[in-house]
Amino acid sequence: EAGVAQSPRYKIIEKRQSVAFWCNPISGHATLYWYQQILGQGPKLLIQFQNNGVVDDSQLPKDRFSAERLKGVDSTLKIQPAKLEDSAVYLCASRPGTGATEAFFGQGTRLTVV
Amino acid sequence: AQSVTQPDIHITVSEGASLELRCNYSYGATPYLFWYVQSPGQGLQLLLKYFSGDTLVQGIKGFEAEFKRSQSSFNLRKPSVHWSDAAEYFCAVGAGYGNKLVFGAGTILRVKS
């Protein structure tokens, strides 16, 4: 079974530029998460989708971050404009539903803002 | 809102010694509980999970965890640590609306030979 795919693996941009990350979840998984993991910290939930609807985006900095999940499958996370403090690993995870199931993680995208 | 506390930022154990990593959660009801492991540059891999039933759960790589409702804890244990266990370990809670998955800050395990 294919896992959660993310691209790119690495990205370096200058501050005030924009960047986008892509995630392809495991086939059939209705729930999709985007997490931000700053060096030395645990993953922080940015947004949770159930199919193509948003369940929780309370910690998403909506003035610069946006995310969408068209057709309830692939998802993109965008940052515009980026700040130095956005340097982190962005992890995508998917889960069959929101019940007694585990989440599967992609390898993440490491973003460096200079 | 639920939260997770992992009190130990770093732990160093000798190879072959036993290991216990602590995890405490804050939530009104019994949540779903998880332990994930992360090696450098990698994503998170599930070690074990607790949903209901037997409070002692077995996972991969010889790990186990015990859910103690009275202490709001879900500590991870391994009887004999191997050098390959060196990594960062995260406890997570799934609870609340939409079963949001919330992580602790992690514990870095170092294994000395």
JSON list of C-alpha atoms in Angstrom, two decimals:
[
{"chain": "A", "resi": 1, "resn": "GLU", "atom": "CA", "xyz": [0.00, 0.00, 0.00]},
{"chain": "A", "resi": 2, "resn": "ALA", "atom": "CA", "xyz": [1.43, 3.38, -0.96]},
{"chain": "A", "resi": 3, "resn": "GLY", "atom": "CA", "xyz": [2.04, 5.79, 1.88]},
{"chain": "A", "resi": 4, "resn": "VAL", "atom": "CA", "xyz": [1.43, 9.51, 2.20]},
{"chain": "A", "resi": 5, "resn": "ALA", "atom": "CA", "xyz": [3.38, 11.34, -0.49]},
{"chain": "A", "resi": 6, "resn": "GLN", "atom": "CA", "xyz": [4.68, 14.87, -0.03]},
{"chain": "A", "resi": 7, "resn": "SER", "atom": "CA", "xyz": [6.63, 17.17, -2.30]},
{"chain": "A", "resi": 8, "resn": "PRO", "atom": "CA", "xyz": [9.01, 18.81, -2.42]},
{"chain": "A", "resi": 9, "resn": "ARG", "atom": "CA", "xyz": [11.24, 17.29, 0.25]},
{"chain": "A", "resi": 10, "resn": "TYR", "atom": "CA", "xyz": [13.25, 20.46, 0.68]},
{"chain": "A", "resi": 11, "resn": "LYS", "atom": "CA", "xyz": [12.67, 24.09, -0.17]},
{"chain": "A", "resi": 12, "resn": "ILE", "atom": "CA", "xyz": [14.73, 27.22, 0.44]},
{"chain": "A", "resi": 13, "resn": "ILE", "atom": "CA", "xyz": [13.12, 30.60, -0.18]},
{"chain": "A", "resi": 14, "resn": "GLU", "atom": "CA", "xyz": [13.73, 34.20, 0.74]},
{"chain": "A", "resi": 15, "resn": "LYS", "atom": "CA", "xyz": [11.46, 35.97, 3.18]},
{"chain": "A", "resi": 16, "resn": "ARG", "atom": "CA", "xyz": [8.41, 37.56, 1.60]},
{"chain": "A", "resi": 17, "resn": "GLN", "atom": "CA", "xyz": [8.38, 34.98, -1.17]},
{"chain": "A", "resi": 18, "resn": "SER", "atom": "CA", "xyz": [5.57, 32.46, -1.55]},
{"chain": "A", "resi": 19, "resn": "VAL", "atom": "CA", "xyz": [5.78, 28.68, -1.42]},
{"chain": "A", "resi": 20, "resn": "ALA", "atom": "CA", "xyz": [3.42, 25.75, -1.85]},
{"chain": "A", "resi": 21, "resn": "PHE", "atom": "CA", "xyz": [3.54, 22.19, -0.58]},
{"chain": "A", "resi": 22, "resn": "TRP", "atom": "CA", "xyz": [1.65, 19.25, -1.96]},
{"chain": "A", "resi": 23, "resn": "CYS", "atom": "CA", "xyz": [0.30, 16.15, -0.24]},
{"chain": "A", "resi": 24, "resn": "ASN", "atom": "CA", "xyz": [-1.25, 13.00, -1.67]},
{"chain": "A", "resi": 25, "resn": "PRO", "atom": "CA", "xyz": [-2.84, 10.96, 1.14]},
{"chain": "A", "resi": 26, "resn": "ILE", "atom": "CA", "xyz": [-3.36, 7.23, 1.27]},
{"chain": "A", "resi": 27, "resn": "SER", "atom": "CA", "xyz": [-6.17, 6.22, -1.05]},
{"chain": "A", "resi": 28, "resn": "GLY", "atom": "CA", "xyz": [-9.55, 6.26, 0.66]},
{"chain": "A", "resi": 29, "resn": "HIS", "atom": "CA", "xyz": [-8.45, 8.24, 3.69]},
{"chain": "A", "resi": 30, "resn": "ALA", "atom": "CA", "xyz": [-11.07, 10.84, 4.47]},
{"chain": "A", "resi": 31, "resn": "THR", "atom": "CA", "xyz": [-9.12, 12.77, 7.10]},
{"chain": "A", "resi": 32, "resn": "LEU", "atom": "CA", "xyz": [-6.06, 14.82, 6.20]},
{"chain": "A", "resi": 33, "resn": "TYR", "atom": "CA", "xyz": [-3.86, 16.89, 8.50]},
{"chain": "A", "resi": 34, "resn": "TRP", "atom": "CA", "xyz": [-1.14, 19.49, 7.97]},
{"chain": "A", "resi": 35, "resn": "TYR", "atom": "CA", "xyz": [1.31, 19.92, 10.83]},
{"chain": "A", "resi": 36, "resn": "GLN", "atom": "CA", "xyz": [4.15, 22.39, 11.35]},
{"chain": "A", "resi": 37, "resn": "GLN", "atom": "CA", "xyz": [7.16, 21.03, 13.23]},
{"chain": "A", "resi": 38, "resn": "ILE", "atom": "CA", "xyz": [9.68, 23.64, 14.29]},
{"chain": "A", "resi": 39, "resn": "LEU", "atom": "CA", "xyz": [13.11, 22.30, 15.21]},
{"chain": "A", "resi": 40, "resn": "GLY", "atom": "CA", "xyz": [13.07, 20.94, 18.75]},
{"chain": "A", "resi": 41, "resn": "GLN", "atom": "CA", "xyz": [9.29, 20.98, 19.09]},
{"chain": "A", "resi": 42, "resn": "GLY", "atom": "CA", "xyz": [6.43, 18.57, 18.59]},
{"chain": "A", "resi": 43, "resn": "PRO", "atom": "CA", "xyz": [4.20, 18.78, 15.54]},
{"chain": "A", "resi": 44, "resn": "LYS", "atom": "CA", "xyz": [1.62, 21.55, 15.77]},
{"chain": "A", "resi": 45, "resn": "LEU", "atom": "CA", "xyz": [-1.67, 21.06, 13.95]},
{"chain": "A", "resi": 46, "resn": "LEU", "atom": "CA", "xyz": [-2.30, 23.72, 11.31]},
{"chain": "A", "resi": 47, "resn": "ILE", "atom": "CA", "xyz": [-5.42, 22.37, 9.65]},
{"chain": "A", "resi": 48, "resn": "GLN", "atom": "CA", "xyz": [-7.57, 19.25, 9.56]},
{"chain": "A", "resi": 49, "resn": "PHE", "atom": "CA", "xyz": [-9.77, 18.27, 6.62]},
{"chain": "A", "resi": 50, "resn": "GLN", "atom": "CA", "xyz": [-12.57, 15.75, 6.56]},
{"chain": "A", "resi": 51, "resn": "ASN", "atom": "CA", "xyz": [-13.01, 14.94, 2.87]},
{"chain": "A", "resi": 52, "resn": "ASN", "atom": "CA", "xyz": [-12.86, 18.43, 1.34]},
{"chain": "A", "resi": 53, "resn": "GLY", "atom": "CA", "xyz": [-14.28, 20.27, 4.33]},
{"chain": "A", "resi": 54, "resn": "VAL", "atom": "CA", "xyz": [-12.28, 21.99, 7.08]},
{"chain": "A", "resi": 55, "resn": "VAL", "atom": "CA", "xyz": [-12.74, 20.49, 10.55]},
{"chain": "A", "resi": 56, "resn": "ASP", "atom": "CA", "xyz": [-10.21, 22.62, 12.43]},
{"chain": "A", "resi": 57, "resn": "ASP", "atom": "CA", "xyz": [-8.04, 25.51, 11.29]},
{"chain": "A", "resi": 58, "resn": "SER", "atom": "CA", "xyz": [-7.86, 27.35, 14.59]},
{"chain": "A", "resi": 59, "resn": "GLN", "atom": "CA", "xyz": [-4.05, 27.45, 14.62]},
{"chain": "A", "resi": 60, "resn": "LEU", "atom": "CA", "xyz": [-3.57, 28.30, 10.95]},
{"chain": "A", "resi": 61, "resn": "PRO", "atom": "CA", "xyz": [-2.16, 31.85, 10.53]},
{"chain": "A", "resi": 62, "resn": "LYS", "atom": "CA", "xyz": [-4.77, 32.79, 8.00]},
{"chain": "A", "resi": 63, "resn": "ASP", "atom": "CA", "xyz": [-3.16, 36.10, 7.08]},
{"chain": "A", "resi": 64, "resn": "ARG", "atom": "CA", "xyz": [-0.36, 34.20, 5.33]},
{"chain": "A", "resi": 65, "resn": "PHE", "atom": "CA", "xyz": [-1.23, 30.49, 5.27]},
{"chain": "A", "resi": 66, "resn": "SER", "atom": "CA", "xyz": [-3.90, 28.86, 3.16]},
{"chain": "A", "resi": 67, "resn": "ALA", "atom": "CA", "xyz": [-4.79, 25.26, 2.44]},
{"chain": "A", "resi": 68, "resn": "GLU", "atom": "CA", "xyz": [-7.21, 23.46, 0.24]},
{"chain": "A", "resi": 69, "resn": "ARG", "atom": "CA", "xyz": [-8.24, 19.92, -0.47]},
{"chain": "A", "resi": 70, "resn": "LEU", "atom": "CA", "xyz": [-10.00, 19.79, -3.77]},
{"chain": "A", "resi": 71, "resn": "LYS", "atom": "CA", "xyz": [-12.19, 16.76, -4.45]},
{"chain": "A", "resi": 72, "resn": "GLY", "atom": "CA", "xyz": [-11.33, 15.39, -1.03]},
{"chain": "A", "resi": 73, "resn": "VAL", "atom": "CA", "xyz": [-8.05, 13.83, -2.17]},
{"chain": "A", "resi": 74, "resn": "ASP", "atom": "CA", "xyz": [-4.82, 15.82, -2.71]},
{"chain": "A", "resi": 75, "resn": "SER", "atom": "CA", "xyz": [-4.09, 18.88, -0.65]},
{"chain": "A", "resi": 76, "resn": "THR", "atom": "CA", "xyz": [-1.89, 21.94, -0.98]},
{"chain": "A", "resi": 77, "resn": "LEU", "atom": "CA", "xyz": [-0.59, 24.24, 1.74]},
{"chain": "A", "resi": 78, "resn": "LYS", "atom": "CA", "xyz": [0.56, 27.70, 0.74]},
{"chain": "A", "resi": 79, "resn": "ILE", "atom": "CA", "xyz": [2.49, 30.38, 2.56]},
{"chain": "A", "resi": 80, "resn": "GLN", "atom": "CA", "xyz": [2.42, 33.92, 1.19]},
{"chain": "A", "resi": 81, "resn": "PRO", "atom": "CA", "xyz": [4.44, 35.87, 2.15]},
{"chain": "A", "resi": 82, "resn": "ALA", "atom": "CA", "xyz": [6.88, 33.71, 4.10]},
{"chain": "A", "resi": 83, "resn": "LYS", "atom": "CA", "xyz": [8.60, 34.89, 7.26]},
{"chain": "A", "resi": 84, "resn": "LEU", "atom": "CA", "xyz": [11.81, 33.68, 8.85]},
{"chain": "A", "resi": 85, "resn": "GLU", "atom": "CA", "xyz": [9.83, 32.00, 11.65]},
{"chain": "A", "resi": 86, "resn": "ASP", "atom": "CA", "xyz": [8.06, 29.79, 9.10]},
{"chain": "A", "resi": 87, "resn": "SER", "atom": "CA", "xyz": [11.23, 27.73, 8.78]},
{"chain": "A", "resi": 88, "resn": "ALA", "atom": "CA", "xyz": [10.09, 24.26, 9.82]},
{"chain": "A", "resi": 89, "resn": "VAL", "atom": "CA", "xyz": [9.19, 20.82, 8.59]},
{"chain": "A", "resi": 90, "resn": "TYR", "atom": "CA", "xyz": [5.65, 20.62, 7.22]},
{"chain": "A", "resi": 91, "resn": "LEU", "atom": "CA", "xyz": [4.12, 17.22, 7.75]},
{"chain": "A", "resi": 92, "resn": "CYS", "atom": "CA", "xyz": [1.06, 15.83, 6.06]},
{"chain": "A", "resi": 93, "resn": "ALA", "atom": "CA", "xyz": [-0.85, 12.93, 7.57]},
{"chain": "A", "resi": 94, "resn": "SER", "atom": "CA", "xyz": [-3.94, 11.00, 6.61]},
{"chain": "A", "resi": 95, "resn": "ARG", "atom": "CA", "xyz": [-6.35, 8.77, 8.47]},
{"chain": "A", "resi": 96, "resn": "PRO", "atom": "CA", "xyz": [-9.27, 6.61, 7.31]},
{"chain": "A", "resi": 97, "resn": "GLY", "atom": "CA", "xyz": [-11.70, 8.63, 9.43]},
{"chain": "A", "resi": 98, "resn": "THR", "atom": "CA", "xyz": [-11.85, 10.35, 12.77]},
{"chain": "A", "resi": 99, "resn": "GLY", "atom": "CA", "xyz": [-12.70, 7.31, 14.85]},
{"chain": "A", "resi": 100, "resn": "ALA", "atom": "CA", "xyz": [-10.46, 4.65, 16.34]},
{"chain": "A", "resi": 101, "resn": "THR", "atom": "CA", "xyz": [-7.86, 4.77, 13.61]},
{"chain": "A", "resi": 102, "resn": "GLU", "atom": "CA", "xyz": [-4.24, 5.78, 13.38]},
{"chain": "A", "resi": 103, "resn": "ALA", "atom": "CA", "xyz": [-2.76, 8.57, 11.31]},
{"chain": "A", "resi": 104, "resn": "PHE", "atom": "CA", "xyz": [-0.07, 7.87, 8.72]},
{"chain": "A", "resi": 105, "resn": "PHE", "atom": "CA", "xyz": [2.57, 10.50, 8.07]},
{"chain": "A", "resi": 106, "resn": "GLY", "atom": "CA", "xyz": [4.50, 11.55, 5.03]},
{"chain": "A", "resi": 107, "resn": "GLN", "atom": "CA", "xyz": [8.21, 12.30, 5.21]},
{"chain": "A", "resi": 108, "resn": "GLY", "atom": "CA", "xyz": [7.60, 16.02, 5.34]},
{"chain": "A", "resi": 109, "resn": "THR", "atom": "CA", "xyz": [8.85, 19.10, 3.53]},
{"chain": "A", "resi": 110, "resn": "ARG", "atom": "CA", "xyz": [11.70, 20.96, 5.16]},
{"chain": "A", "resi": 111, "resn": "LEU", "atom": "CA", "xyz": [11.29, 24.68, 4.53]},
{"chain": "A", "resi": 112, "resn": "THR", "atom": "CA", "xyz": [14.11, 27.13, 5.15]},
{"chain": "A", "resi": 113, "resn": "VAL", "atom": "CA", "xyz": [13.31, 30.83, 4.90]},
{"chain": "A", "resi": 114, "resn": "VAL", "atom": "CA", "xyz": [16.38, 33.06, 4.56]},
{"chain": "B", "resi": 1, "resn": "ALA", "atom": "CA", "xyz": [-8.95, 21.56, 24.78]},
{"chain": "B", "resi": 2, "resn": "GLN", "atom": "CA", "xyz": [-6.74, 18.54, 25.07]},
{"chain": "B", "resi": 3, "resn": "SER", "atom": "CA", "xyz": [-3.01, 18.82, 25.74]},
{"chain": "B", "resi": 4, "resn": "VAL", "atom": "CA", "xyz": [-0.08, 16.45, 26.10]},
{"chain": "B", "resi": 5, "resn": "THR", "atom": "CA", "xyz": [2.92, 16.77, 28.40]},
{"chain": "B", "resi": 6, "resn": "GLN", "atom": "CA", "xyz": [6.14, 14.89, 27.98]},
{"chain": "B", "resi": 7, "resn": "PRO", "atom": "CA", "xyz": [8.18, 15.98, 31.01]},
{"chain": "B", "resi": 8, "resn": "ASP", "atom": "CA", "xyz": [11.55, 14.67, 29.81]},
{"chain": "B", "resi": 9, "resn": "ILE", "atom": "CA", "xyz": [13.19, 16.52, 26.92]},
{"chain": "B", "resi": 10, "resn": "HIS", "atom": "CA", "xyz": [16.20, 14.21, 26.81]},
{"chain": "B", "resi": 11, "resn": "ILE", "atom": "CA", "xyz": [16.81, 10.75, 28.21]},
{"chain": "B", "resi": 12, "resn": "THR", "atom": "CA", "xyz": [20.04, 8.77, 28.00]},
{"chain": "B", "resi": 13, "resn": "VAL", "atom": "CA", "xyz": [20.11, 5.06, 28.72]},
{"chain": "B", "resi": 14, "resn": "SER", "atom": "CA", "xyz": [22.71, 2.36, 28.32]},
{"chain": "B", "resi": 15, "resn": "GLU", "atom": "CA", "xyz": [22.20, -0.27, 25.68]},
{"chain": "B", "resi": 16, "resn": "GLY", "atom": "CA", "xyz": [20.43, -3.22, 27.25]},
{"chain": "B", "resi": 17, "resn": "ALA", "atom": "CA", "xyz": [18.90, -1.16, 30.04]},
{"chain": "B", "resi": 18, "resn": "SER", "atom": "CA", "xyz": [15.18, -0.69, 30.48]},
{"chain": "B", "resi": 19, "resn": "LEU", "atom": "CA", "xyz": [13.38, 2.44, 29.31]},
{"chain": "B", "resi": 20, "resn": "GLU", "atom": "CA", "xyz": [10.33, 4.38, 30.39]},
{"chain": "B", "resi": 21, "resn": "LEU", "atom": "CA", "xyz": [9.17, 7.57, 28.64]},
{"chain": "B", "resi": 22, "resn": "ARG", "atom": "CA", "xyz": [6.49, 9.56, 30.40]},
{"chain": "B", "resi": 23, "resn": "CYS", "atom": "CA", "xyz": [3.36, 11.03, 28.89]},
{"chain": "B", "resi": 24, "resn": "ASN", "atom": "CA", "xyz": [0.52, 12.83, 30.62]},
{"chain": "B", "resi": 25, "resn": "TYR", "atom": "CA", "xyz": [-2.56, 14.18, 28.90]},
{"chain": "B", "resi": 26, "resn": "SER", "atom": "CA", "xyz": [-5.30, 16.58, 29.76]},
{"chain": "B", "resi": 27, "resn": "TYR", "atom": "CA", "xyz": [-8.77, 15.73, 28.53]},
{"chain": "B", "resi": 28, "resn": "GLY", "atom": "CA", "xyz": [-12.14, 15.24, 30.19]},
{"chain": "B", "resi": 29, "resn": "ALA", "atom": "CA", "xyz": [-12.89, 11.81, 28.82]},
{"chain": "B", "resi": 30, "resn": "THR", "atom": "CA", "xyz": [-10.78, 8.87, 27.70]},
{"chain": "B", "resi": 31, "resn": "PRO", "atom": "CA", "xyz": [-9.01, 9.89, 24.51]},
{"chain": "B", "resi": 32, "resn": "TYR", "atom": "CA", "xyz": [-7.35, 7.83, 21.86]},
{"chain": "B", "resi": 33, "resn": "LEU", "atom": "CA", "xyz": [-3.64, 7.60, 22.70]},
{"chain": "B", "resi": 34, "resn": "PHE", "atom": "CA", "xyz": [-0.63, 7.09, 20.46]},
{"chain": "B", "resi": 35, "resn": "TRP", "atom": "CA", "xyz": [3.13, 6.87, 20.58]},
{"chain": "B", "resi": 36, "resn": "TYR", "atom": "CA", "xyz": [5.09, 7.79, 17.45]},
{"chain": "B", "resi": 37, "resn": "VAL", "atom": "CA", "xyz": [8.82, 7.63, 16.79]},
{"chain": "B", "resi": 38, "resn": "GLN", "atom": "CA", "xyz": [10.77, 9.97, 14.51]},
{"chain": "B", "resi": 39, "resn": "SER", "atom": "CA", "xyz": [14.29, 9.36, 13.25]},
{"chain": "B", "resi": 40, "resn": "PRO", "atom": "CA", "xyz": [16.28, 12.32, 11.91]},
{"chain": "B", "resi": 41, "resn": "GLY", "atom": "CA", "xyz": [14.94, 13.55, 8.58]},
{"chain": "B", "resi": 42, "resn": "GLN", "atom": "CA", "xyz": [12.06, 11.12, 8.64]},
{"chain": "B", "resi": 43, "resn": "GLY", "atom": "CA", "xyz": [8.33, 11.29, 9.17]},
{"chain": "B", "resi": 44, "resn": "LEU", "atom": "CA", "xyz": [6.56, 9.85, 12.18]},
{"chain": "B", "resi": 45, "resn": "GLN", "atom": "CA", "xyz": [6.09, 6.12, 12.56]},
{"chain": "B", "resi": 46, "resn": "LEU", "atom": "CA", "xyz": [3.42, 4.68, 14.81]},
{"chain": "B", "resi": 47, "resn": "LEU", "atom": "CA", "xyz": [4.76, 2.51, 17.65]},
{"chain": "B", "resi": 48, "resn": "LEU", "atom": "CA", "xyz": [1.47, 1.68, 19.33]},
{"chain": "B", "resi": 49, "resn": "LYS", "atom": "CA", "xyz": [-2.03, 2.93, 20.04]},
{"chain": "B", "resi": 50, "resn": "TYR", "atom": "CA", "xyz": [-4.74, 2.66, 22.66]},
{"chain": "B", "resi": 51, "resn": "PHE", "atom": "CA", "xyz": [-8.39, 2.97, 21.79]},
{"chain": "B", "resi": 52, "resn": "SER", "atom": "CA", "xyz": [-10.17, 0.92, 24.45]},
{"chain": "B", "resi": 53, "resn": "GLY", "atom": "CA", "xyz": [-10.02, -2.38, 26.33]},
{"chain": "B", "resi": 54, "resn": "ASP", "atom": "CA", "xyz": [-6.84, -3.81, 27.80]},
{"chain": "B", "resi": 55, "resn": "THR", "atom": "CA", "xyz": [-4.86, -0.93, 29.25]},
{"chain": "B", "resi": 56, "resn": "LEU", "atom": "CA", "xyz": [-1.50, -2.55, 28.47]},
{"chain": "B", "resi": 57, "resn": "VAL", "atom": "CA", "xyz": [-0.84, -2.36, 24.75]},
{"chain": "B", "resi": 58, "resn": "GLN", "atom": "CA", "xyz": [1.93, -3.93, 22.78]},
{"chain": "B", "resi": 59, "resn": "GLY", "atom": "CA", "xyz": [3.56, -2.25, 19.83]},
{"chain": "B", "resi": 60, "resn": "ILE", "atom": "CA", "xyz": [6.29, -2.74, 17.31]},
{"chain": "B", "resi": 61, "resn": "LYS", "atom": "CA", "xyz": [9.99, -3.10, 18.07]},
{"chain": "B", "resi": 62, "resn": "GLY", "atom": "CA", "xyz": [9.32, -4.54, 21.53]},
{"chain": "B", "resi": 63, "resn": "PHE", "atom": "CA", "xyz": [7.65, -1.43, 22.94]},
{"chain": "B", "resi": 64, "resn": "GLU", "atom": "CA", "xyz": [4.63, -1.41, 25.22]},
{"chain": "B", "resi": 65, "resn": "ALA", "atom": "CA", "xyz": [2.59, 1.27, 26.93]},
{"chain": "B", "resi": 66, "resn": "GLU", "atom": "CA", "xyz": [0.17, 1.32, 29.81]},
{"chain": "B", "resi": 67, "resn": "PHE", "atom": "CA", "xyz": [-2.88, 3.56, 30.03]},
{"chain": "B", "resi": 68, "resn": "LYS", "atom": "CA", "xyz": [-3.62, 4.70, 33.57]},
{"chain": "B", "resi": 69, "resn": "ARG", "atom": "CA", "xyz": [-6.86, 6.62, 33.73]},
{"chain": "B", "resi": 70, "resn": "SER", "atom": "CA", "xyz": [-6.38, 7.72, 37.34]},
{"chain": "B", "resi": 71, "resn": "GLN", "atom": "CA", "xyz": [-3.06, 9.34, 36.48]},
{"chain": "B", "resi": 72, "resn": "SER", "atom": "CA", "xyz": [-4.00, 10.53, 32.97]},
{"chain": "B", "resi": 73, "resn": "SER", "atom": "CA", "xyz": [-0.85, 8.85, 31.79]},
{"chain": "B", "resi": 74, "resn": "PHE", "atom": "CA", "xyz": [0.26, 6.68, 28.90]},
{"chain": "B", "resi": 75, "resn": "ASN", "atom": "CA", "xyz": [3.91, 5.83, 29.55]},
{"chain": "B", "resi": 76, "resn": "LEU", "atom": "CA", "xyz": [6.01, 4.01, 27.01]},
{"chain": "B", "resi": 77, "resn": "ARG", "atom": "CA", "xyz": [8.31, 1.18, 28.11]},
{"chain": "B", "resi": 78, "resn": "LYS", "atom": "CA", "xyz": [10.86, -1.19, 26.69]},
{"chain": "B", "resi": 79, "resn": "PRO", "atom": "CA", "xyz": [12.65, -3.83, 28.78]},
{"chain": "B", "resi": 80, "resn": "SER", "atom": "CA", "xyz": [15.94, -3.73, 26.89]},
{"chain": "B", "resi": 81, "resn": "VAL", "atom": "CA", "xyz": [16.98, -0.82, 24.70]},
{"chain": "B", "resi": 82, "resn": "HIS", "atom": "CA", "xyz": [18.96, -1.27, 21.47]},
{"chain": "B", "resi": 83, "resn": "TRP", "atom": "CA", "xyz": [21.25, 1.33, 19.92]},
{"chain": "B", "resi": 84, "resn": "SER", "atom": "CA", "xyz": [18.83, 1.58, 16.98]},
{"chain": "B", "resi": 85, "resn": "ASP", "atom": "CA", "xyz": [16.12, 2.88, 19.33]},
{"chain": "B", "resi": 86, "resn": "ALA", "atom": "CA", "xyz": [17.87, 6.25, 19.51]},
{"chain": "B", "resi": 87, "resn": "ALA", "atom": "CA", "xyz": [15.34, 8.70, 18.09]},
{"chain": "B", "resi": 88, "resn": "GLU", "atom": "CA", "xyz": [12.71, 11.20, 19.18]},
{"chain": "B", "resi": 89, "resn": "TYR", "atom": "CA", "xyz": [9.48, 9.88, 20.65]},
{"chain": "B", "resi": 90, "resn": "PHE", "atom": "CA", "xyz": [6.16, 11.68, 20.59]},
{"chain": "B", "resi": 91, "resn": "CYS", "atom": "CA", "xyz": [3.03, 10.97, 22.57]},
{"chain": "B", "resi": 92, "resn": "ALA", "atom": "CA", "xyz": [-0.23, 12.07, 20.95]},
{"chain": "B", "resi": 93, "resn": "VAL", "atom": "CA", "xyz": [-3.87, 12.34, 21.93]},
{"chain": "B", "resi": 94, "resn": "GLY", "atom": "CA", "xyz": [-6.85, 12.06, 19.63]},
{"chain": "B", "resi": 95, "resn": "ALA", "atom": "CA", "xyz": [-9.87, 13.70, 21.15]},
{"chain": "B", "resi": 96, "resn": "GLY", "atom": "CA", "xyz": [-12.51, 16.33, 20.81]},
{"chain": "B", "resi": 97, "resn": "TYR", "atom": "CA", "xyz": [-14.47, 17.43, 17.80]},
{"chain": "B", "resi": 98, "resn": "GLY", "atom": "CA", "xyz": [-13.18, 15.69, 14.72]},
{"chain": "B", "resi": 99, "resn": "ASN", "atom": "CA", "xyz": [-10.77, 13.70, 16.89]},
{"chain": "B", "resi": 100, "resn": "LYS", "atom": "CA", "xyz": [-8.03, 16.28, 16.55]},
{"chain": "B", "resi": 101, "resn": "LEU", "atom": "CA", "xyz": [-4.58, 14.74, 16.95]},
{"chain": "B", "resi": 102, "resn": "VAL", "atom": "CA", "xyz": [-2.46, 16.74, 19.41]},
{"chain": "B", "resi": 103, "resn": "PHE", "atom": "CA", "xyz": [1.20, 15.98, 20.08]},
{"chain": "B", "resi": 104, "resn": "GLY", "atom": "CA", "xyz": [3.53, 16.46, 23.01]},
{"chain": "B", "resi": 105, "resn": "ALA", "atom": "CA", "xyz": [6.87, 18.23, 22.64]},
{"chain": "B", "resi": 106, "resn": "GLY", "atom": "CA", "xyz": [8.76, 14.97, 22.33]},
{"chain": "B", "resi": 107, "resn": "THR", "atom": "CA", "xyz": [11.51, 13.13, 24.20]},
{"chain": "B", "resi": 108, "resn": "ILE", "atom": "CA", "xyz": [14.90, 12.59, 22.59]},
{"chain": "B", "resi": 109, "resn": "LEU", "atom": "CA", "xyz": [16.33, 9.20, 23.46]},
{"chain": "B", "resi": 110, "resn": "ARG", "atom": "CA", "xyz": [20.07, 8.68, 23.40]},
{"chain": "B", "resi": 111, "resn": "VAL", "atom": "CA", "xyz": [21.52, 5.20, 23.79]},
{"chain": "B", "resi": 112, "resn": "LYS", "atom": "CA", "xyz": [25.05, 4.80, 25.04]},
{"chain": "B", "resi": 113, "resn": "SER", "atom": "CA", "xyz": [27.08, 1.69, 24.46]}
]
